[in-house]
XYZ file of C-alpha atoms in Angstrom:
723
model
C 145.096 67.780 123.267
C 147.079 67.202 119.712
C 148.371 64.354 118.953
C 152.348 65.471 119.172
C 151.433 66.836 123.137
C 150.336 63.254 123.962
C 153.083 61.390 122.621
C 155.132 63.538 124.861
C 153.310 62.335 127.875
C 153.179 59.667 126.698
C 157.628 59.935 126.288
C 157.987 61.960 129.985
C 156.006 59.230 131.108
C 158.356 55.544 130.414
C 161.034 57.665 131.395
C 160.363 58.219 134.355
C 159.275 54.235 133.939
C 161.923 53.054 133.460
C 164.193 55.662 136.255
C 161.212 54.388 138.451
C 162.076 51.034 137.556
C 166.054 50.275 137.608
C 166.043 52.775 140.757
C 164.014 50.213 143.120
C 166.268 47.302 141.671
C 169.612 49.649 142.125
C 167.627 49.865 146.073
C 167.428 46.590 146.068
C 170.933 45.030 145.365
C 172.495 47.683 146.920
C 171.243 46.580 150.163
C 171.888 43.008 149.334
C 175.581 44.030 149.968
C 178.000 43.292 152.335
C 179.289 45.951 154.058
C 182.662 45.761 152.163
C 181.590 45.356 148.966
C 179.294 48.556 149.097
C 182.381 50.377 150.281
C 184.421 49.188 147.517
C 181.090 50.203 145.389
C 181.041 54.332 146.178
C 184.994 54.344 146.388
C 184.834 52.588 142.261
C 181.853 55.008 141.731
C 184.162 57.945 143.021
C 186.568 57.285 140.932
C 184.878 56.584 137.193
C 182.557 59.264 138.335
C 182.811 61.095 134.657
C 182.297 58.363 132.565
C 179.130 56.222 134.361
C 177.715 60.257 133.861
C 178.693 60.198 130.293
C 177.612 56.331 130.270
C 174.244 57.597 131.764
C 173.709 60.498 129.303
C 174.781 58.984 126.111
C 172.074 56.063 127.052
C 169.300 59.355 127.232
C 170.436 60.660 123.933
C 170.098 57.392 122.320
C 167.021 56.703 124.423
C 165.294 60.856 123.145
C 167.239 60.008 119.323
C 164.752 57.020 119.758
C 161.605 58.332 120.284
C 162.594 60.792 118.038
C 162.925 58.548 115.161
C 160.280 56.688 115.644
C 157.446 60.481 116.305
C 159.103 61.163 112.607
C 158.647 58.093 110.633
C 155.166 56.512 111.892
C 153.161 59.269 114.905
C 153.214 62.348 112.570
C 152.837 60.519 109.140
C 150.517 59.142 110.379
C 148.832 62.098 111.030
C 149.171 63.815 107.787
C 148.005 61.120 105.949
C 144.244 60.520 107.376
C 144.152 64.540 107.309
C 145.213 63.974 103.135
C 142.759 60.984 102.693
C 139.700 63.035 104.067
C 140.770 65.741 102.109
C 140.808 63.169 99.120
C 137.245 62.545 99.439
C 135.903 65.147 100.245
C 137.140 68.418 98.526
C 139.552 67.588 96.086
C 138.963 64.275 94.473
C 143.183 65.355 92.175
C 144.820 65.865 95.157
C 147.318 62.909 96.607
C 150.060 62.339 98.930
C 152.876 63.210 99.029
C 155.472 61.762 102.271
C 159.235 60.267 102.671
C 158.989 57.972 105.926
C 159.283 54.442 106.896
C 159.024 51.353 103.889
C 155.415 50.765 105.259
C 154.439 53.922 105.554
C 155.252 55.062 102.073
C 153.535 51.536 101.394
C 150.899 52.787 102.861
C 150.337 55.660 101.064
C 150.971 53.956 97.864
C 148.722 52.328 98.349
C 145.784 55.178 99.920
C 147.293 57.065 95.804
C 146.321 53.850 94.501
C 142.431 53.601 95.703
C 142.618 57.639 95.099
C 143.175 57.001 90.814
C 140.342 54.455 91.346
C 137.777 56.956 93.203
C 138.592 59.732 91.460
C 138.181 57.907 87.818
C 134.477 56.713 89.170
C 133.908 60.615 91.045
C 134.587 61.821 87.512
C 132.111 59.735 85.597
C 129.227 60.314 88.412
C 130.489 64.167 87.219
C 129.402 63.651 84.442
C 126.802 62.081 84.381
C 125.697 65.473 86.774
C 127.534 67.707 84.390
C 124.469 66.699 81.832
C 121.486 66.213 83.919
C 122.269 69.215 85.474
C 123.284 70.901 81.421
C 120.058 70.369 80.744
C 117.944 70.896 83.494
C 120.023 74.452 83.220
C 118.549 75.578 79.446
C 115.602 75.238 80.625
C 116.567 77.663 83.720
C 117.953 79.201 81.948
C 115.460 80.388 79.030
C 113.333 81.853 82.525
C 116.073 83.794 83.884
C 117.218 85.260 80.757
C 112.720 85.775 80.293
C 112.270 87.153 83.565
C 115.881 89.332 83.766
C 114.609 91.529 80.739
C 111.546 91.938 81.556
C 111.029 95.890 81.535
C 108.907 95.572 84.851
C 111.352 95.676 88.055
C 110.530 91.999 89.608
C 111.883 91.301 93.282
C 110.729 88.191 94.905
C 110.957 87.528 98.630
C 110.019 84.611 101.517
C 107.427 85.128 104.350
C 110.689 86.751 106.839
C 111.035 89.494 103.514
C 114.072 87.916 102.786
C 114.482 88.401 98.741
C 115.260 85.273 96.238
C 114.766 86.336 92.919
C 115.288 90.254 91.559
C 115.567 91.244 87.887
C 118.352 93.902 86.417
C 114.873 95.710 86.017
C 114.408 96.450 88.874
C 118.289 96.898 90.631
C 117.464 99.694 88.297
C 114.801 101.198 89.208
C 115.748 101.118 92.864
C 119.418 101.379 93.002
C 120.806 102.512 89.885
C 122.864 99.431 88.913
C 124.368 99.390 85.396
C 123.454 97.669 82.228
C 124.920 94.370 83.447
C 122.577 94.163 86.574
C 125.942 94.509 88.821
C 125.209 95.495 92.383
C 129.110 97.642 92.599
C 128.494 100.605 94.820
C 129.198 103.742 93.439
C 129.589 106.079 96.287
C 129.538 109.879 94.504
C 125.714 109.082 92.467
C 124.698 105.163 94.784
C 121.361 105.247 97.458
C 123.472 103.377 99.641
C 121.071 101.026 99.400
C 122.306 96.895 98.156
C 119.804 94.900 96.744
C 120.849 91.380 96.439
C 119.771 87.385 97.409
C 119.116 87.036 101.145
C 118.463 90.684 102.223
C 115.843 91.885 103.673
C 113.831 93.864 101.305
C 112.697 96.343 104.221
C 116.135 97.463 103.770
C 115.201 99.373 100.356
C 111.177 99.436 100.854
C 109.859 101.010 104.347
C 108.318 97.925 106.457
C 105.117 99.518 106.672
C 104.128 99.503 103.490
C 104.846 95.995 103.300
C 103.149 94.242 105.925
C 100.667 96.489 105.352
C 99.898 95.025 101.566
C 100.432 91.900 103.064
C 97.610 92.454 105.634
C 95.733 93.684 102.916
C 96.126 90.637 101.136
C 95.636 88.354 104.343
C 92.601 89.395 104.295
C 91.398 88.788 100.308
C 92.018 85.234 100.836
C 90.187 85.448 103.864
C 87.614 86.112 102.067
C 88.140 84.646 99.111
C 87.437 87.015 96.916
C 89.387 87.293 93.625
C 91.972 89.584 93.092
C 93.570 88.963 96.014
C 96.679 92.108 94.829
C 97.648 94.620 97.022
C 99.245 98.419 95.586
C 101.375 101.253 96.872
C 103.872 103.449 95.047
C 106.901 103.971 96.129
C 110.111 107.109 95.688
C 112.633 104.555 93.830
C 115.781 106.030 92.479
C 116.094 109.877 92.161
C 112.107 109.853 93.430
C 111.089 108.047 90.519
C 107.577 106.945 91.882
C 107.272 103.222 91.353
C 104.072 101.978 90.995
C 104.181 98.272 92.827
C 102.114 95.523 93.092
C 101.937 92.458 95.314
C 101.014 89.629 94.880
C 100.857 86.272 97.459
C 103.008 82.591 96.802
C 100.811 80.091 97.716
C 102.426 76.278 98.118
C 99.778 73.277 96.850
C 97.725 73.690 100.353
C 96.984 77.228 99.555
C 99.630 78.438 103.400
C 101.027 81.489 102.099
C 104.853 80.958 101.487
C 106.333 84.430 99.954
C 105.493 87.225 97.496
C 105.691 88.799 93.917
C 106.584 93.056 94.065
C 106.585 93.725 90.385
C 107.541 97.518 89.929
C 106.295 100.151 87.447
C 108.878 103.051 86.771
C 104.694 105.230 86.700
C 106.581 109.202 86.695
C 106.883 110.174 83.286
C 103.313 108.641 82.592
C 101.725 110.584 85.599
C 103.715 114.203 84.914
C 101.840 113.843 81.369
C 98.924 113.461 82.352
C 99.062 115.902 84.924
C 100.070 118.058 82.150
C 96.715 116.727 80.105
C 94.658 116.709 83.785
C 96.486 120.859 83.648
C 95.858 121.948 79.883
C 91.705 119.689 80.320
C 90.724 121.604 83.419
C 92.043 124.884 81.419
C 89.642 124.457 77.859
C 87.011 123.380 80.312
C 86.519 126.902 81.991
C 87.134 129.166 78.641
C 85.023 126.844 76.934
C 82.141 127.706 79.615
C 82.882 130.703 79.886
C 82.238 131.500 76.446
C 79.214 129.616 76.604
C 77.418 131.875 79.991
C 78.212 133.905 77.223
C 76.317 132.451 74.440
C 73.873 131.999 76.437
C 74.037 135.914 77.518
C 73.165 137.678 74.353
C 70.506 134.506 73.460
C 68.553 136.215 77.095
C 68.886 139.356 76.002
C 68.020 138.635 71.895
C 64.872 136.950 73.273
C 64.743 139.610 75.774
C 65.182 142.593 72.996
C 64.286 140.443 69.163
C 64.935 142.511 66.314
C 64.309 140.359 63.767
C 61.056 138.638 62.906
C 60.031 136.825 65.791
C 59.462 133.427 63.407
C 63.209 133.250 62.662
C 64.380 134.823 65.893
C 62.966 131.861 67.025
C 63.607 129.400 65.031
C 67.789 131.349 65.538
C 67.190 131.208 69.190
C 66.847 127.133 69.348
C 69.392 126.332 67.351
C 71.996 127.605 69.243
C 70.661 127.132 72.309
C 70.495 123.309 71.885
C 73.875 123.808 70.148
C 75.702 125.747 74.088
C 74.086 123.046 75.989
C 75.572 120.105 73.371
C 78.417 121.661 73.702
C 78.346 121.567 77.712
C 77.083 118.117 77.829
C 79.674 117.030 75.756
C 82.933 118.668 78.381
C 80.797 116.547 81.115
C 81.189 113.671 79.537
C 85.387 114.217 78.190
C 85.953 115.194 81.803
C 85.027 112.047 83.910
C 86.264 110.602 81.298
C 89.145 111.229 81.868
C 89.430 111.182 85.815
C 88.194 108.228 85.514
C 90.748 106.384 82.609
C 93.634 108.551 85.769
C 92.161 106.760 88.295
C 92.743 103.126 86.826
C 96.451 104.259 85.763
C 97.040 105.003 89.661
C 97.438 101.998 92.001
C 94.114 102.292 93.284
C 91.250 99.492 93.955
C 88.351 99.477 95.082
C 87.382 98.747 98.944
C 83.771 99.797 100.721
C 84.443 102.523 103.097
C 83.931 100.834 105.911
C 87.025 98.968 105.798
C 88.846 102.191 105.442
C 87.073 103.921 108.884
C 87.303 100.825 110.343
C 90.709 100.781 109.943
C 91.920 104.557 110.650
C 89.770 104.161 113.761
C 92.416 100.840 114.300
C 95.235 103.054 113.585
C 94.368 106.283 115.996
C 93.396 104.029 118.730
C 97.276 102.240 118.311
C 99.429 104.461 117.253
C 96.933 108.227 119.148
C 95.166 106.779 122.217
C 92.034 108.076 120.181
C 89.221 107.173 120.359
C 86.570 106.579 117.630
C 83.321 104.729 117.096
C 81.553 104.330 113.706
C 78.143 105.027 113.694
C 75.830 102.496 110.841
C 74.880 103.737 107.733
C 76.955 103.968 104.599
C 79.524 101.511 104.806
C 79.519 99.291 102.262
C 79.565 101.854 99.599
C 83.221 101.122 97.208
C 85.374 103.404 96.676
C 88.402 103.042 94.831
C 91.990 103.977 97.012
C 95.714 103.436 97.518
C 94.406 102.134 101.437
C 97.926 102.818 102.898
C 97.856 106.469 101.838
C 94.708 106.887 102.602
C 94.809 105.751 106.102
C 97.906 107.394 107.044
C 96.040 111.131 104.839
C 93.051 109.817 107.657
C 94.821 109.046 110.967
C 97.229 112.409 109.896
C 93.923 114.259 109.521
C 92.762 113.425 113.372
C 95.771 114.419 114.399
C 95.069 118.092 113.536
C 91.903 117.514 114.624
C 92.772 116.200 118.445
C 95.114 119.822 118.218
C 93.082 121.820 117.355
C 90.411 121.023 119.453
C 91.241 119.155 121.767
C 88.927 116.038 121.359
C 90.267 112.339 121.583
C 86.861 111.000 121.298
C 85.742 111.196 117.356
C 82.468 109.583 116.216
C 82.643 108.559 112.527
C 80.295 107.583 109.394
C 79.713 106.879 105.999
C 76.722 108.663 103.976
C 76.182 107.863 100.016
C 75.211 111.198 98.634
C 74.761 111.062 94.187
C 77.610 109.546 93.129
C 79.868 110.227 96.224
C 80.192 109.101 99.447
C 81.088 111.619 102.576
C 83.490 110.450 105.176
C 83.138 112.394 107.910
C 84.728 113.152 111.294
C 81.716 114.168 113.801
C 83.270 116.364 117.111
C 81.232 118.303 119.696
C 82.735 121.899 118.905
C 82.885 124.640 116.228
C 83.850 123.553 112.676
C 87.480 124.541 111.515
C 88.755 127.175 109.739
C 89.013 126.521 105.423
C 92.478 128.220 106.493
C 93.231 125.802 108.809
C 92.463 122.736 106.633
C 94.492 124.768 103.479
C 97.113 124.530 106.091
C 97.068 121.271 107.021
C 96.915 120.246 103.432
C 100.611 121.780 102.402
C 101.616 119.419 104.953
C 103.556 116.379 104.728
C 101.421 113.369 105.888
C 103.826 112.256 108.643
C 101.926 109.839 112.217
C 104.115 108.332 115.132
C 106.363 105.947 113.308
C 104.515 106.147 109.976
C 105.007 109.180 107.223
C 103.721 109.112 103.666
C 106.637 110.977 100.699
C 103.219 113.512 100.116
C 101.469 116.148 101.019
C 98.052 115.281 102.371
C 97.074 118.060 99.302
C 98.297 115.526 97.207
C 96.855 112.469 98.507
C 93.974 113.625 98.148
C 94.092 115.751 94.951
C 95.129 111.576 94.113
C 92.190 110.104 95.123
C 89.928 112.820 93.377
C 88.747 113.314 97.175
C 87.664 116.486 98.627
C 87.813 118.208 102.171
C 85.975 120.690 104.604
C 84.944 121.151 107.826
C 80.994 122.738 108.462
C 78.917 122.953 111.724
C 75.671 119.619 111.837
C 73.100 121.270 112.543
C 72.499 123.267 115.642
C 73.728 120.813 118.687
C 76.825 122.115 118.863
C 78.311 119.535 116.530
C 81.125 120.243 113.560
C 81.941 117.439 111.187
C 85.396 116.996 109.056
C 84.414 115.453 105.232
C 86.987 113.688 102.774
C 84.572 113.373 100.112
C 85.826 110.545 97.992
C 83.690 109.015 93.922
C 81.632 106.202 94.482
C 82.437 103.045 92.590
C 80.638 100.831 90.429
C 80.543 97.096 91.246
C 80.372 96.786 87.138
C 83.304 98.252 86.633
C 86.185 96.217 85.482
C 89.003 95.660 87.601
C 92.520 94.069 86.533
C 93.055 89.985 88.069
C 96.230 89.160 89.296
C 95.628 85.301 89.494
C 97.132 83.486 92.545
C 101.272 81.942 91.882
C 101.059 78.414 93.951
C 103.769 76.572 93.695
C 103.013 72.548 93.093
C 104.150 69.556 96.284
C 107.341 69.014 94.432
C 110.499 71.589 94.398
C 110.022 74.297 91.851
C 111.235 73.130 88.108
C 113.296 75.975 87.833
C 114.974 78.148 90.573
C 116.381 76.504 93.707
C 113.928 78.173 96.521
C 115.598 76.628 99.970
C 115.591 79.594 100.777
C 111.704 79.769 101.077
C 112.395 77.620 103.816
C 114.948 79.802 105.740
C 115.082 80.670 109.574
C 114.756 83.944 109.547
C 117.878 86.644 111.050
C 118.521 85.527 114.589
C 120.499 87.221 117.072
C 121.423 83.505 118.606
C 123.628 82.944 115.363
C 125.822 80.339 117.653
C 123.369 77.410 117.278
C 123.132 78.079 113.715
C 124.436 75.453 111.369
C 127.804 76.805 108.961
C 125.389 75.927 105.823
C 122.273 78.665 106.855
C 124.151 81.625 107.871
C 125.007 83.947 105.059
C 128.326 85.790 104.804
C 130.608 88.941 103.883
C 133.882 87.413 102.301
C 135.921 90.797 102.243
C 139.361 91.227 101.532
C 141.453 94.895 102.362
C 144.221 95.755 100.235
C 146.925 98.812 102.335
C 149.821 101.348 102.240
C 151.927 98.193 103.947
C 151.356 95.812 106.693
C 152.009 98.618 109.679
C 148.388 99.515 110.800
C 149.516 100.957 114.317
C 152.007 103.061 111.881
C 149.933 104.871 110.094
C 149.004 102.753 107.164
C 145.628 103.105 105.022
C 143.438 100.904 103.020
C 143.221 101.958 99.412
C 141.274 98.910 98.390
C 138.032 97.122 99.702
C 136.543 93.962 97.985
C 134.337 91.333 99.054
C 131.529 88.826 97.818
C 128.790 87.899 99.229
C 127.598 84.122 100.130
C 124.461 82.943 100.477
C 122.616 79.943 100.479
C 126.425 77.928 100.271
C 126.295 79.321 97.111
C 129.545 81.990 95.506
C 127.319 85.310 94.090
C 130.295 86.549 91.986
C 127.457 89.109 90.649
C 127.159 90.435 94.055
C 129.743 92.396 94.351
C 131.734 95.849 96.505
C 134.725 96.695 95.235
C 135.532 100.155 95.228
C 138.914 102.545 95.627
C 139.675 104.537 98.341
C 141.854 107.492 98.539
C 145.093 106.970 101.003
C 145.268 110.695 101.613
C 149.476 109.128 101.633
C 152.348 108.200 99.777
C 152.653 104.328 98.456
C 155.586 102.692 99.358
C 157.014 101.514 95.429
C 156.801 98.299 97.902
C 153.596 97.489 98.409
C 152.843 99.024 95.158
C 154.869 96.155 93.568
C 153.013 93.340 95.513
C 148.909 95.024 95.000
C 149.728 96.751 91.503
C 147.697 100.166 92.330
C 149.278 103.226 91.398
C 149.038 106.601 92.822
C 147.053 107.896 90.208
C 144.322 105.664 90.123
C 143.786 106.738 93.354
C 142.831 110.100 92.587
C 139.116 111.817 92.880
C 139.000 108.011 94.310
C 136.287 108.758 97.609
C 138.267 108.857 101.414
C 137.683 105.798 103.801
C 135.005 108.017 105.475
C 133.217 107.898 102.371
C 133.919 104.044 101.760
C 133.252 102.545 105.385
C 129.610 102.991 105.595
C 128.890 101.356 102.023
C 130.895 99.301 103.026
C 129.271 98.796 106.783
C 126.212 98.125 104.489
C 127.182 95.731 101.899
C 128.184 93.018 105.183
C 124.638 94.193 107.102
C 123.808 91.076 109.234
C 126.494 89.041 107.490
C 129.119 87.531 109.127
C 132.267 88.608 108.025
C 134.826 86.624 106.806
C 138.390 86.562 105.485
C 142.087 85.276 105.061
C 144.113 86.592 108.783
C 141.111 88.202 109.759
C 143.303 90.234 112.239
C 144.443 92.067 109.760
C 141.900 93.281 107.589
C 139.234 94.083 111.092
C 142.627 95.786 112.701
C 142.294 98.151 109.777
C 138.704 98.380 109.505
C 138.753 99.591 113.716
C 140.718 102.102 113.549
C 138.575 103.469 110.743
C 135.667 103.140 112.323
C 135.422 106.556 114.803
C 136.089 108.906 111.434
C 133.018 106.778 109.360
C 131.604 106.859 112.597
C 130.065 103.444 111.699
C 130.914 100.411 113.901
C 131.239 96.439 112.794
C 130.043 93.888 115.121
C 129.678 91.243 113.326
C 130.781 88.373 113.802
C 134.257 87.017 111.543
C 135.353 83.898 111.062
C 139.208 83.299 109.077
C 140.258 81.153 106.575
C 143.850 80.824 108.251
C 142.039 78.971 111.643
C 139.798 77.192 109.473
C 142.897 75.524 107.378
C 144.481 74.968 110.416
C 141.369 73.286 112.225
C 141.390 71.311 109.150
C 144.323 70.824 108.477
C 147.131 71.037 111.223
C 149.831 68.312 110.409
C 150.333 71.935 107.232
C 152.693 74.043 108.332
C 151.778 76.479 105.165
C 148.208 78.078 105.400
C 148.772 81.048 103.016
C 145.885 81.445 100.179
C 148.132 80.664 97.450
C 148.725 77.191 100.038
C 145.720 76.012 100.368
C 143.751 77.060 97.340
C 146.518 74.478 95.659
C 145.709 71.646 98.997
C 141.464 72.232 97.672
C 141.617 72.148 94.400
C 140.666 75.755 93.870
C 142.296 78.252 90.459
C 143.477 81.027 91.900
C 143.035 84.564 90.092
C 143.378 88.205 90.550
C 145.643 87.908 93.328
C 146.224 91.004 96.004
C 143.774 92.930 94.210
C 140.471 92.841 97.017
C 138.109 91.852 94.638
C 139.993 89.164 93.474
C 141.185 87.774 96.843
C 137.605 87.764 98.298
C 136.605 85.448 95.665
C 139.578 82.609 96.634
C 138.470 83.068 100.547
C 135.294 82.636 99.468
C 135.965 79.265 97.553
C 138.192 78.104 100.088
C 135.488 78.849 102.904
C 133.097 76.866 100.522
C 135.638 73.773 100.675
C 136.779 74.168 104.209
C 132.869 73.871 105.627
C 132.427 70.504 104.350
C 135.650 69.317 106.178
C 134.404 70.717 108.956
C 132.020 68.973 109.308
C 133.746 65.770 108.903
C 135.149 66.709 111.641
C 132.449 67.829 113.640
C 131.816 71.117 113.589
C 128.787 72.258 112.258
C 127.616 75.752 113.309
C 128.739 78.630 114.654
C 129.789 77.770 117.443
C 131.789 74.897 117.065
C 133.560 76.794 114.149
C 134.920 79.260 116.426
C 135.424 77.740 119.379
C 137.872 75.336 116.747
C 139.281 78.017 116.141
C 139.591 79.768 119.063
C 142.596 76.716 120.018
C 144.962 77.059 116.924
C 147.737 78.279 117.374
C 147.206 81.261 114.792
C 144.725 82.697 117.310
C 147.309 84.269 118.753
C 148.214 87.040 116.505
C 147.657 90.496 117.191
C 147.603 93.862 114.933
């Protein structure tokens, strides 16, 4: 119950008590009077009834005016003084109290304002020292930030939950097509529909199975204390560009896993060039080998039918024969060297063949219900593979074997034959025809809920492997063989050093999100400072959603880790497919010609839905903006289920003594400059700054969680507004 209601109850109780006392005294006095006096008073009252009634009314009116004067000049000012004093020492030291009232109240306000002057002076001194220290830290931070931002490789740093903590301009360009400034502003005509930003999940950019597999591989390497603990895989970026990704763990001072770094290299052009060179080399090799075969045939003919002096002819024959053999060796050596070079540039790493078949057997059991028995053999031979894609390819092959043969049990073995490792899947039955295997190779690798952007043949080709099927002796068994080149243990490998954080916090970047909890459906008990927000605003053709007014602009900005991220924004004009009233144009300044060739709301709303995914929506007078969005949900095929906070309601909760809660008035009270008013993005930024200022004011009233702030908002008068 607020102070006004309390006061009204107090007044009613006081009046009731006084009336009760007067009535009691009157009854007692009446009982003591003689009968004649009673008759006289009754007659006197009847003669002066109008006068007595007027006197009672005047008495009550005087009492009411006195109480109202007391309420307006003493009670209400005390509430306002308390709220504005809290405003001074929490978010706006420059604010001063301006209240008209009685002398005592004015004197109290002057004393508070004098204290505020001294507080502001001390606050500015402390702030100056903080700014100096911050400037020194920022200078060092910006050096590293500039280096990371301009790296030719894409850099993405995540915590254990997969939330993005840091990214540079290059990775935004590779994955979503950000502009040169690094902005993540969407472009509906060409954008991939993906967004990158602090606090967002990396799984919205990269298939979760790939990252989970890479992290599992890293954990296994850490357990074995290997020198190279990085994992590698390949993804498609914007415009189907092929990106080589290197995943590196981040360990704390106790060598505990606290996050990971993803490094992106664009290898599209490199692979295309090497593929062309590889084709040329193979063609050259075939041509020269054919020529050599002809030379050898001619030599054999000359040797068989000599027509010159035998000694000279024999010498000539030996020279030609030796040279032809030397040319063949050179070709073989060049081809082998080029193949090894191509393999080292593609993200292949050395692994024991036994680990590959064990991983494939485990996945076959989990996803396909197949039983795979691994025979003891040459499982310790090492091959170069992209573990994720080759395990997926082996799983794909087992699924096709089950469909083709009906078998659900296989025996797997690894054999070493010279410079090659053979991975065999054995079953009881006949071998698979080569025509069938060729069909498999033309199909994309997809099993259960996992899929690769490549065919089985492409995966095998990248690994310089071969595949065929054959009978296994007279026992009625057959096998499907994958043949891989063996990698020498002496081959030079690139080793990525571990990134280990010091015991104290990092010096250059704020990695508070490392300790933040992940996305949790039970948001109500989360603190306001821990949540991620999308602060948004809409500009419309008018203020009547039900009457046909349409959205013409949506602007939004993100708040992550209690910081407003100006670089992560959404700003899009919308074609309303109707005329814009001149009065609306005067307010927002959006001319009809500015909306020509802009996308309709049916295309813009899904992008905004993706931008705001897994965040709390914040707006000023959110009831109106949410109504505008909800009316278009069916047409756009999306539904906004995000929790919603309204700065209009929050301001009323924090400052119940103020009547004005429009954007400009709130901004003035909180010391915020209003820039870009009545543009969707400009209003969203101002609303975001207001929201961040309101959080400590809410906390001072004990409102710290989402549940508490929603409960307090519902009690506000403005929560009754409907659109």
